[in-house]
C-alpha positions as CSV (number, residue, x, y, z in Angstrom):
1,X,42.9,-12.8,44.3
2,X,42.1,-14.0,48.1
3,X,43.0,-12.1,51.2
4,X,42.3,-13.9,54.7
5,X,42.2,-13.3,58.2
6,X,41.3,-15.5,60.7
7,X,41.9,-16.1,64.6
8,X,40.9,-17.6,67.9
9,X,41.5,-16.0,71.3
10,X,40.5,-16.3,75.0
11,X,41.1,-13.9,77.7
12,X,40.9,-15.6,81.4
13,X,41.3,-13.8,84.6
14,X,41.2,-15.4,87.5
15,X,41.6,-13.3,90.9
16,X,40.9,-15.3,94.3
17,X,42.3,-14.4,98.0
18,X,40.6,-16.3,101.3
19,X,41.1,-15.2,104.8
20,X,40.5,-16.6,108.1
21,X,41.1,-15.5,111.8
22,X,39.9,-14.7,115.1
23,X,39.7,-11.6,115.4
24,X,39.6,-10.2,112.2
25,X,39.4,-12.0,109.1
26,X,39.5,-9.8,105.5
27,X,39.3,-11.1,102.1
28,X,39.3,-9.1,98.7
29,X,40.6,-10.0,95.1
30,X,40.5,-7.9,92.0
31,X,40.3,-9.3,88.5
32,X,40.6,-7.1,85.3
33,X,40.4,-8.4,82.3
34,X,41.3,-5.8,79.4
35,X,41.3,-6.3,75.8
36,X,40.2,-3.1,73.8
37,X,41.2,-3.7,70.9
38,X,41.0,-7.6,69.6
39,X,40.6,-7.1,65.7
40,X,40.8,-9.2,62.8
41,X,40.7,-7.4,59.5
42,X,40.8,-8.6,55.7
43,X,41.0,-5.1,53.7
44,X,42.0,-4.2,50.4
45,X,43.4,-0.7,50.9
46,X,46.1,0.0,47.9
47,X,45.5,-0.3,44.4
48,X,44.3,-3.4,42.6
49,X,44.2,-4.0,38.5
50,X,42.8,-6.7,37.0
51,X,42.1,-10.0,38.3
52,X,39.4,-13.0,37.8
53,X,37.6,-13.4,41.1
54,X,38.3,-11.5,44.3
55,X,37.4,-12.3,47.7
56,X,38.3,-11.0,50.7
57,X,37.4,-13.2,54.1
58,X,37.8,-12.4,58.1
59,X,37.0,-14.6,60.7
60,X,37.3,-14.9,64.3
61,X,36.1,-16.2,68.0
62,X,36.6,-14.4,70.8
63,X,36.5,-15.9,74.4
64,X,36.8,-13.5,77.7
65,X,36.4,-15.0,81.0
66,X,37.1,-13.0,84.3
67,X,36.6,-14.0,87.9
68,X,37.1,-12.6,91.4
69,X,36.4,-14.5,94.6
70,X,36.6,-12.8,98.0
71,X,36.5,-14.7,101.1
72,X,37.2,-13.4,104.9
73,X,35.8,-15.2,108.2
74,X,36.5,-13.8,112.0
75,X,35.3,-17.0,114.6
76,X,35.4,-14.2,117.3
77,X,35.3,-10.8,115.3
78,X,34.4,-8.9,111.9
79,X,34.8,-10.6,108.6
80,X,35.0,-8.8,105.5
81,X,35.2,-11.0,102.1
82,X,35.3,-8.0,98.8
83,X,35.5,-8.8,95.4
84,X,35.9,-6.8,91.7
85,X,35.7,-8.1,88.5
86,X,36.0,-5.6,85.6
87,X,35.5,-6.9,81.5
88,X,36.7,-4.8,78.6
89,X,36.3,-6.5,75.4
90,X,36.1,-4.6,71.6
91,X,36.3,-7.6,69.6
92,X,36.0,-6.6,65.3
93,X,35.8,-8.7,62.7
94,X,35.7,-6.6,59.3
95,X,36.6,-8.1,55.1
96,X,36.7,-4.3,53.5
97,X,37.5,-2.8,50.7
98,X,38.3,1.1,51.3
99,X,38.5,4.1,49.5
100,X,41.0,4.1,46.1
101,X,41.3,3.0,42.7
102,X,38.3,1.4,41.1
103,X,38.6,-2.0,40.8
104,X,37.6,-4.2,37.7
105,X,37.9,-7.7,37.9
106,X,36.2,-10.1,35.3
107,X,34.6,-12.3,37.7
108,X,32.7,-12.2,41.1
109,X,33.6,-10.1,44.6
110,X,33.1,-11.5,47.4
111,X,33.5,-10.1,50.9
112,X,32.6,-11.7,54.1
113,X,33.4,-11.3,57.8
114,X,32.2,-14.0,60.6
115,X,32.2,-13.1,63.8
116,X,31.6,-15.1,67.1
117,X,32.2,-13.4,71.0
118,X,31.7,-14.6,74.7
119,X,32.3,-12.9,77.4
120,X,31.7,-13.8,81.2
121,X,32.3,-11.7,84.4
122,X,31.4,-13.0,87.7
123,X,32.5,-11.5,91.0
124,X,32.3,-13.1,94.8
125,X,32.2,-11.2,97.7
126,X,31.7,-13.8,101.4
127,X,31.6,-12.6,104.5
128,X,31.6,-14.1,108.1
129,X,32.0,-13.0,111.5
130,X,30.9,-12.7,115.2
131,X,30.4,-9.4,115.7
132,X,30.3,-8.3,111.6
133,X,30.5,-9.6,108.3
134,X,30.4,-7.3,105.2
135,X,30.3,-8.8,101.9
136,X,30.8,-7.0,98.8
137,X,31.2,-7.8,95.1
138,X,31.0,-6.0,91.9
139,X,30.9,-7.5,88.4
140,X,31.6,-4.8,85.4
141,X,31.2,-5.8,81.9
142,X,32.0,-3.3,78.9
143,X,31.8,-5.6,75.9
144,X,31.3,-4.7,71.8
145,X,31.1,-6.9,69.3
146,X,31.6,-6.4,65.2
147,X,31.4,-8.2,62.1
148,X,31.5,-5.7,58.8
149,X,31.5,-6.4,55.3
150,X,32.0,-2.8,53.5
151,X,32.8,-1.7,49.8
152,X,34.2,2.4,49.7
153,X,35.2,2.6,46.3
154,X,33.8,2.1,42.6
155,X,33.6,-1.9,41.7
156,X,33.6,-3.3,37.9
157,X,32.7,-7.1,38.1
158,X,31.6,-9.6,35.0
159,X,29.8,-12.0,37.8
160,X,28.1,-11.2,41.3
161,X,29.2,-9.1,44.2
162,X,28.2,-9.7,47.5
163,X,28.7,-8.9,50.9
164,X,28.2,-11.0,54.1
165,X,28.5,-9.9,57.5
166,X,27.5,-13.0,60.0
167,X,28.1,-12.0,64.0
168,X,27.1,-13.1,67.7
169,X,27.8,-11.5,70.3
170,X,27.1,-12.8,74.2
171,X,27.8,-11.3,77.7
172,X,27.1,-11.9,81.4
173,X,28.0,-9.6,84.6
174,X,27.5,-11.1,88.0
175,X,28.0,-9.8,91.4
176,X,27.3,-12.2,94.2
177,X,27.6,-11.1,97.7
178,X,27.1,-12.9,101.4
179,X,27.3,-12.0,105.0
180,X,26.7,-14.2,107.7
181,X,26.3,-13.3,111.7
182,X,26.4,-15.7,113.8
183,X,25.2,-18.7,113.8
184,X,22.9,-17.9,111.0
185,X,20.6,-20.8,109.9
186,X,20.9,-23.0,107.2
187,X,17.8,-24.3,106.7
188,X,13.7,-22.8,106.6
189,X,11.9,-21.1,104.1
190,X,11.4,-17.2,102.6
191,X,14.3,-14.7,103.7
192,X,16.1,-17.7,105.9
193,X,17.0,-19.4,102.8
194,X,19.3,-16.7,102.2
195,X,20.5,-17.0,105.8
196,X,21.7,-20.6,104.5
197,X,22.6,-19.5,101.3
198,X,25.4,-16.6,103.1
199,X,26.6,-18.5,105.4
200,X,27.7,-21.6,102.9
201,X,28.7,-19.7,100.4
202,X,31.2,-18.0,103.5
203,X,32.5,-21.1,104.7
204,X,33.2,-22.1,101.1
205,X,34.4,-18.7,100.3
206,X,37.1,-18.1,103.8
207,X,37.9,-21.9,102.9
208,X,37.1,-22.8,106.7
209,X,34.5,-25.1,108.1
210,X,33.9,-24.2,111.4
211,X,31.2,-21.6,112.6
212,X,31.4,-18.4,114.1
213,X,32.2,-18.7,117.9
214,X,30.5,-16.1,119.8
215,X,28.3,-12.8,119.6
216,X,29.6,-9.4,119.6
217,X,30.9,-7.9,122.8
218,X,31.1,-4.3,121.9
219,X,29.9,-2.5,125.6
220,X,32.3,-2.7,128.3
221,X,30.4,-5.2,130.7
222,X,30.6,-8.1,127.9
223,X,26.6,-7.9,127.7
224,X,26.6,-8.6,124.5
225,X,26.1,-5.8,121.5
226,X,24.6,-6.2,118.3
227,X,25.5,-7.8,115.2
228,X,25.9,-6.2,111.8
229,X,25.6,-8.5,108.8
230,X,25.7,-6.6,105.2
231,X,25.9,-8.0,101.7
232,X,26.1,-5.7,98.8
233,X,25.9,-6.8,94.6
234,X,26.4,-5.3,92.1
235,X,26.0,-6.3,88.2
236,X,26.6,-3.9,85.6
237,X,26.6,-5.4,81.7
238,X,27.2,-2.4,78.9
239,X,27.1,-4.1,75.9
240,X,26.9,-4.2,72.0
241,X,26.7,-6.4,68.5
242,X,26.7,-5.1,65.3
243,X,26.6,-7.1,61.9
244,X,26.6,-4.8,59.2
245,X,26.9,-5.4,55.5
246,X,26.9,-2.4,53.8
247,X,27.8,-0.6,50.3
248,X,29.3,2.9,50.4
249,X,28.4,6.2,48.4
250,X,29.9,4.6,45.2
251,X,29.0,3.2,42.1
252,X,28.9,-1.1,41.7
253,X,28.4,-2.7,38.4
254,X,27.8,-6.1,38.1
255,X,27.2,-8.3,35.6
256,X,25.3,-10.7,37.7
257,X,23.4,-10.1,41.0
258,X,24.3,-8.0,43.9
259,X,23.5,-8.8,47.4
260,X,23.8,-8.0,50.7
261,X,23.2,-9.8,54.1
262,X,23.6,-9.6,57.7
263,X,23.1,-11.8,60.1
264,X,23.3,-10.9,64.4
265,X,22.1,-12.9,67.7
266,X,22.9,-11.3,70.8
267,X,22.5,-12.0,74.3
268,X,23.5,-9.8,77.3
269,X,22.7,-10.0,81.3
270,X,23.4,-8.4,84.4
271,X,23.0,-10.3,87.6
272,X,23.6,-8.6,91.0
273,X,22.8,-11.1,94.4
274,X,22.9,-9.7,97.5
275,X,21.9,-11.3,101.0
276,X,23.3,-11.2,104.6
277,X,22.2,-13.4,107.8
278,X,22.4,-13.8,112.0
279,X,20.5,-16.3,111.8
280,X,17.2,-17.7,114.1
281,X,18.8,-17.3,117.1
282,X,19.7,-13.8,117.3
283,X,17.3,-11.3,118.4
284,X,19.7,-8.4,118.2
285,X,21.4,-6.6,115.2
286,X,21.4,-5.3,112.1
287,X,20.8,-7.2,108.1
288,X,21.2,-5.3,105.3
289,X,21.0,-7.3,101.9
290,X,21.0,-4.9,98.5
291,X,21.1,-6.8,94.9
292,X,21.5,-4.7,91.7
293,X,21.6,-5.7,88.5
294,X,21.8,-2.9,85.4
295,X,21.6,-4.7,81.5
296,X,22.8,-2.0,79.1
297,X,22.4,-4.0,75.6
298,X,22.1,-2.0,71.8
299,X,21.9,-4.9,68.9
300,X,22.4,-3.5,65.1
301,X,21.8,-5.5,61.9
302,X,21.8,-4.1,58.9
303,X,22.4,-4.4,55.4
304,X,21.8,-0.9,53.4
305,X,23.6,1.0,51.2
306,X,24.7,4.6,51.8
307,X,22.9,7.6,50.1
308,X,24.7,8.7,47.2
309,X,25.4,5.0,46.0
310,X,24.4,4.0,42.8
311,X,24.1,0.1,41.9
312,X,23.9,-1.5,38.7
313,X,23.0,-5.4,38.2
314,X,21.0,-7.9,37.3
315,X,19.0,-8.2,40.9
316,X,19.4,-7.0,44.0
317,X,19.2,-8.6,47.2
318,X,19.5,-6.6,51.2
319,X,18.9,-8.8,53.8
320,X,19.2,-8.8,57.8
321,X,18.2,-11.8,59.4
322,X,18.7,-14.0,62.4
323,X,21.5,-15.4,63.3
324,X,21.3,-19.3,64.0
325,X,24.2,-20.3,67.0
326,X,23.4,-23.8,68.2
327,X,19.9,-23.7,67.2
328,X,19.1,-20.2,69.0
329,X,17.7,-17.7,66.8
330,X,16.5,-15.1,69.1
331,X,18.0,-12.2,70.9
332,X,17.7,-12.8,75.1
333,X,18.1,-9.2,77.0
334,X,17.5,-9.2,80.8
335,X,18.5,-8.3,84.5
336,X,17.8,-10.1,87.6
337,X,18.6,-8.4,91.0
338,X,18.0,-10.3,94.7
339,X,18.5,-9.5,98.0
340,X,17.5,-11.1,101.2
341,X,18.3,-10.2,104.9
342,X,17.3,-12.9,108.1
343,X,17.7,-12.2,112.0
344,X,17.9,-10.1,114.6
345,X,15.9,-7.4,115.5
346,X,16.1,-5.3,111.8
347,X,16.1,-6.4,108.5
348,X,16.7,-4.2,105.5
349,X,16.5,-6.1,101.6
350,X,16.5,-4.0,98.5
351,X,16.5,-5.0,94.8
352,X,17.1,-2.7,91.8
353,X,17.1,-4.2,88.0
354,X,17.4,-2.2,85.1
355,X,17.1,-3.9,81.6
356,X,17.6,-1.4,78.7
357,X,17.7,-2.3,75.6
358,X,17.5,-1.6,71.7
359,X,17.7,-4.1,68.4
360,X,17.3,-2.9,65.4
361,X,17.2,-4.7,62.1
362,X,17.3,-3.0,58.9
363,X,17.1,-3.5,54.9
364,X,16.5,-0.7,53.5
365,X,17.6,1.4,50.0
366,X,17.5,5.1,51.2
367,X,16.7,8.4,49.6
368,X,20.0,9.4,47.9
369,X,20.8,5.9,46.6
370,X,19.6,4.3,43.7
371,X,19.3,0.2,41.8
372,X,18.9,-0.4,38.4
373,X,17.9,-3.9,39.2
374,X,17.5,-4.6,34.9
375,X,15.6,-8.0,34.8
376,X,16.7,-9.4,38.2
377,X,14.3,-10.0,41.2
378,X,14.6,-7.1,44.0
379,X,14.0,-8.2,48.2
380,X,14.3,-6.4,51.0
381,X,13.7,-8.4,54.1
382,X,13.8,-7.7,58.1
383,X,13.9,-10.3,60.6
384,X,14.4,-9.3,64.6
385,X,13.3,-12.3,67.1
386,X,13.5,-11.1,70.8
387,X,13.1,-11.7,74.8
388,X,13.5,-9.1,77.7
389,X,13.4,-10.3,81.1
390,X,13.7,-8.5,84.3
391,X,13.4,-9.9,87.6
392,X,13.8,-7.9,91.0
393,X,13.3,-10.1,94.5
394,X,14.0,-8.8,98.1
395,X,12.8,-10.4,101.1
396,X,13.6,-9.8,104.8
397,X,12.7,-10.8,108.2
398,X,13.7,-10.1,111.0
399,X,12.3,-9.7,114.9
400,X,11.5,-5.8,115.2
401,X,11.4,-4.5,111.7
402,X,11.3,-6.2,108.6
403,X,11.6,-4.2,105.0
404,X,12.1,-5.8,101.6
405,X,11.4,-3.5,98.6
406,X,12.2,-4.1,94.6
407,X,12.4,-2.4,91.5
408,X,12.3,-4.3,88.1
409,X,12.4,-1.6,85.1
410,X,12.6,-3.6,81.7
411,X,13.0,-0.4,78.9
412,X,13.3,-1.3,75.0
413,X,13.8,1.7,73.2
414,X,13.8,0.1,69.9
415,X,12.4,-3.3,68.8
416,X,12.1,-3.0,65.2
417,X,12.4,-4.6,61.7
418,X,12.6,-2.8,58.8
419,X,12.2,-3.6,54.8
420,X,12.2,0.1,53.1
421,X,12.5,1.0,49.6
422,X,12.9,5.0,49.9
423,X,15.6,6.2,47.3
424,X,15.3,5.0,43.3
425,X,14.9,1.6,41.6
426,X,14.7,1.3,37.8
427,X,14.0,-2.1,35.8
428,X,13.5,-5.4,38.1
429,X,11.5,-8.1,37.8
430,X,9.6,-9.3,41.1
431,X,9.9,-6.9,43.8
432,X,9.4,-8.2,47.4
433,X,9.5,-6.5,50.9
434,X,9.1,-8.4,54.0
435,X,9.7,-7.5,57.5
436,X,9.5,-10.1,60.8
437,X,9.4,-9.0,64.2
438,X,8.6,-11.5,67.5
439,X,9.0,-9.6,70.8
440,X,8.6,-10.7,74.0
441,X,9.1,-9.0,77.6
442,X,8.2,-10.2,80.9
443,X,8.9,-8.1,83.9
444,X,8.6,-9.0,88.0
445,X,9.2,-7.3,91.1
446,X,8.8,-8.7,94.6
447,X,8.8,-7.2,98.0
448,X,8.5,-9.0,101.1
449,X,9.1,-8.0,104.9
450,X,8.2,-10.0,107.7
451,X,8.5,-9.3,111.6
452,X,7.8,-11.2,114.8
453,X,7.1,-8.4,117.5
454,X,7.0,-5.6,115.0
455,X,6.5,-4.2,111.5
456,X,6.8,-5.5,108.4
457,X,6.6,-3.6,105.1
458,X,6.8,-4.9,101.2
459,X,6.7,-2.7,98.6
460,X,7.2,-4.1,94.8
461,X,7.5,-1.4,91.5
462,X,7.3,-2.7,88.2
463,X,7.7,-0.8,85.1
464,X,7.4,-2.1,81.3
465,X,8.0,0.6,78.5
466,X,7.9,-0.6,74.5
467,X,6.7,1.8,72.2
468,X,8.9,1.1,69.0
469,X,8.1,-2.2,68.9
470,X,7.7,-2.0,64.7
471,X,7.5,-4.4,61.9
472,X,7.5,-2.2,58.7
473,X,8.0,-3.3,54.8
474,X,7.5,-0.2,53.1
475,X,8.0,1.8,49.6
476,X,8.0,5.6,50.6
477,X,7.4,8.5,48.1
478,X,9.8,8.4,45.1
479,X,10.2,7.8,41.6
480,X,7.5,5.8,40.1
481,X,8.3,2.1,40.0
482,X,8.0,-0.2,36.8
483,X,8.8,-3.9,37.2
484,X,7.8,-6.7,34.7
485,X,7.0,-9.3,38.0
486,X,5.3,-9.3,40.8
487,X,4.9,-6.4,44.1
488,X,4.7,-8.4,47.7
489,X,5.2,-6.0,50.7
490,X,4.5,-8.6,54.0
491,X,5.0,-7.2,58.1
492,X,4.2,-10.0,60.1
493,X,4.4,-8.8,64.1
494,X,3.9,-10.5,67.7
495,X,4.5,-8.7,70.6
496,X,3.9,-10.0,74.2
497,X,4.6,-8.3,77.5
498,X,3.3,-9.3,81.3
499,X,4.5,-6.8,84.3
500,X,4.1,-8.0,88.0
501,X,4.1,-6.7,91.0
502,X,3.9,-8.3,95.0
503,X,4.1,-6.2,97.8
504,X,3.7,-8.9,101.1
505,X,3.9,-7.1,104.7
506,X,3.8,-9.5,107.5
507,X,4.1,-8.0,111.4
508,X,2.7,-8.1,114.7
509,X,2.3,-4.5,115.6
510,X,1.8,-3.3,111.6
511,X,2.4,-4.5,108.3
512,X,2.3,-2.9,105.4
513,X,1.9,-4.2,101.6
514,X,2.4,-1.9,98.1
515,X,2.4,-3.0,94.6
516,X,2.9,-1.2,91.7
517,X,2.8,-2.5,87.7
518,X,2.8,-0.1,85.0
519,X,2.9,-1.2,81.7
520,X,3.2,0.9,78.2
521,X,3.5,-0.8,74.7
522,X,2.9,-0.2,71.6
523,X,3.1,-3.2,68.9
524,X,2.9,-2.3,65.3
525,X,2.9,-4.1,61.7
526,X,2.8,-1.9,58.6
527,X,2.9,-2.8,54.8
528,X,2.4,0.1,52.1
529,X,2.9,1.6,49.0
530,X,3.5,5.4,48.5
531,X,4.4,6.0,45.0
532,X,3.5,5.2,41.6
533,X,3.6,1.5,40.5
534,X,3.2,-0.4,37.6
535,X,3.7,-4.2,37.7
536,X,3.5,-7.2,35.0
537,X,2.4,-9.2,37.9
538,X,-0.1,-9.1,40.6
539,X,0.3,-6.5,43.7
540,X,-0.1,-7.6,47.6
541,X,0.3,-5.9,50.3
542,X,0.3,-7.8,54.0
543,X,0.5,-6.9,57.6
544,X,-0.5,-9.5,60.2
545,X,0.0,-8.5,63.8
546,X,-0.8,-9.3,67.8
547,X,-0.5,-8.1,70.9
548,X,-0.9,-8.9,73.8
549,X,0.0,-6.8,77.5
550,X,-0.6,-7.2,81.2
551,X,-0.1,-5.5,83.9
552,X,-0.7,-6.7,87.7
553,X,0.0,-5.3,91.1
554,X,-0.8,-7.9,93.8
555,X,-0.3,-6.5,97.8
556,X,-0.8,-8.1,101.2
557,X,-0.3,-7.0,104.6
558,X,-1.1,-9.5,107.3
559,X,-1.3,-8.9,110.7
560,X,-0.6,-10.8,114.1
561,X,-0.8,-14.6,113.9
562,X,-1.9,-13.9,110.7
């Protein structure tokens, strides 16, 4: 008997509105993009008898694309360009058998459920005008992504049974915002790159070519007021993959081997740009540039049984490894935020980026469950490969007062792989336990203010925290164990993790400069043995492990002609 599910989808949103005037000039597009529940299922729910082989298959790819594009220019007034993207994906991918009659078939069972997902959210906010220009964009991803292979009911089966959960899962929120004053340049170096950078991106954005015509006239003589340029990002990724192969609280009998494996690679970044511009000539007004990115990622991978589950087979096999898409074979977490704000008299940048993130990789028989492996070979075995990256950049300049601060916060709250025998195992031939872990996190903040005739101040915080960074293969207390093979428990661990921080101050009357890089981490490989053993072959135990950390806070304030 075969049951199969299989599909292909893609989700675009596209959202764009340009506007361009004299006096006023206001852009702003909305894309939503909503798909909460995208599954593809393969179940055996009702009642089966008899049968050779069984196998029960889901597959699936899942595409989500969403874009909003904001544009407004005012040649002799206030441009406002706004823009919202918003990403709701729950994409599932599941071959199942659920709770019901046993089933007996005379050959193998097979269930396996493949699962591949995208999802990108971008959101563009321009701005240009005169007198003001506000630019605003927001980019909001809430994305899951599932592959299961499950068994909830007693399984009779003269060959193999195995379950195989293979999923990827990758997501991207982006908020890009620009405001440009007048005039502001298009060329030079540090914060007046971003003065370029707005007021392209505007002229692109409004759809126009020509520049902004005049300064703002806001006192009743016609002197002249001050600008106001702001550009606001925001990036905000929530997102999850789970692969999970996985045998209920039942009872399996095979007259082969049984094994499970689970497979995950997942990527997920937040990305929030935010700069604003008057450019060189303007000695008067107001930049505000503000850039934050939030990365909310939880990866699961696991192949277990559930306590209260009792297996009988020749072997048994758990396995959660890596997932190879296109030659990738590591999970990439991050968040980069920027901001920048150039010309007249005050410049304000700020950057906020927040990575947090947990993978967890597990292959583990728990108390409550129990193998009788008879002459078979028994492996458990972990494998979790993974980068975190945050970034945080602000830079300003300006004429009177120039302040560019940044925040990079890169959290993992779990970075581990797990191999665990803990519940009961009878018979087997060579038992083996091995767990793999590579980590790697890199964290930067930068904070730079500059001003001609005034102060500048920079001030950079950058925070690293990794304590369950964990490569374990390990037999916990329990029955005592009797196989006629070998025992090999093996935790190989790397862990890696460098945290910057640049404060640069730059003014004529003061400048200030203030770094900060904190860094805590824990790195950890464990192999042992705590219960009885007795063993026909020879007994290893292994744990190799590294780690390395850094933490640097680098400041500078110069002063006049400095």
């Amino acid at each position: 008997m075969t049951l199969n599910a299989a599909s292909v989808s893609e989700s675009k949103v596209s959202a764009t509105a340009n506007a361009a005037a004299g006096g006023t000039g206001v852009g702003i597009s909305i894309g939503l993009n909503l798909t909460p529940n995208n599954d593809t299922c393969a179940m055996v729910e009702g009642t089966l008898i008899g049968g050779a082989n069984l196998t029960v298959s889901g597959t699936s790819s899942d595409d989500s694309g969403t874009v909003a594009i904001g544009g407004g220019k005012a040649a002799d007034g206030t441009g406002v360009g706004g823009a919202l993207a918003i990403t709701v994906a729950d994409n599932v991918t599941e071959a199942s058998v659920s709770a019901g009659e046993a089933i007996n078939v005379s050959g193998d069972y097979v269930l396996t459920a493949v699962h591949h997902g995208a999802s990108s959210t971008q959101a563009k906010g321009a701005a240009a005008g005169s007198d003001g220009a506000v630019g605003v964009a927001i980019g909001l991803s809430f994305v899951s992504d599932t592959a299961r292979a499950s068994i909830d009911r007693d399984v009779s089966a003269g060959g193999a049974v195995s379950l195989s959960a293979r999923g990827d899962g990758s997501s991207k929120a982006e908020g890009i915002a620009s405001a440009a004053g007048e005039k502001a340049a298009k060329d030079g170096s540090g914060a007046d790159d971003q003065a370029g950078k707005a007021t392209g991106l505007a002229n692109k954005q409004s759809g126009e070519s020509n520049k902004v015509g005049k300064s703002a006239n806001a006192d009743s003589e016609g002197d002249g007021g001050d600008a106001v340029s702001v550009g606001a990002a925001l990036g905000l990724n929530i997102a999850s993959s789970v692969s999970e192969a996985r045998i209920g609280a039942v009872t399996i009998t095979a007259g082969k081997a049984v094994q499970l494996h689970a497979e995950n690679n997942m990527d997920a970044l937040a990305v929030g740009d935010g700069t604003a511009a008057l450019g060189k000539d303007i000695t008067d007004g107001t930049t505000v540039g503000i850039g934050i990115a939030i990365n909310v990622a939880d990866m699961e991978n696991r192949a277990m049984v559930d306590a209260g589950a009792t297996v009988n087979a020749q072997g048994f096999k758990a396995e959660a490894l890596m997932k190879d898409v296109g030659g990738d074979t590591t999970h990439k977490f991050g968040a980069t935020a920027v901001s920048g704000a150039s010309g007249g008299d005050t410049g304000v940048a700020g950057s906020f980026a927040l990575n947090y993130s947990e993978a967890t990789t597990q292959a583990v028989l728990p108390v409550g469950a129990t193998v009788n492996a008879g002459s078979g070979d028994v492996a458990l075995k972990a494998q979790n490969t993974s980068e975190a990256a945050v970034s945080a950049t602000a830079k300003a300049g300006a004429g009177e007062t120039g302040v560019g601060v940044s925040i990079g916060l890169n959290i993992v709250g779990d970075a581990s792989s797990r191999a665990a025998l803990e519940g009961t195992l009878t018979g087997g031939n060579n038992l083996t336990l091995q767990a793999e872990g590579s980590h790697t996190l890199t964290t930067s903040a930068i904070g730079g203010g500059a001003a001609k005739d005034g102060t500048g101040v920079g001030g950079a915080l950058a925070l690293t925290v990794a304590v369950n960074n964990d490569s374990e293969a390990q037999v916990l207390g329990g029955n005592a164990l009797e196989i006629s093979g070998a025992f090999d428990a093996q935790a190989t661990h790397h862990g890696s993790a460098v945290t910057r921080a640049e404060g640069q101050g730059k003014g004529s009357d003061a400048a200030v400069g203030v770094a900060l890089a904190l860094s805590f981490v824990d790195d950890q490989a464990v192999a042992s043995l705590d219960r009885d053993l007795k063993a026909g072959g020879a007994v290893s135990l292994s744990a190799r492990g590294d780690g390395s950390s850094k933490a640097e806070g680098i400041a500078s304030a110069a002063g006049e002609k400095a």
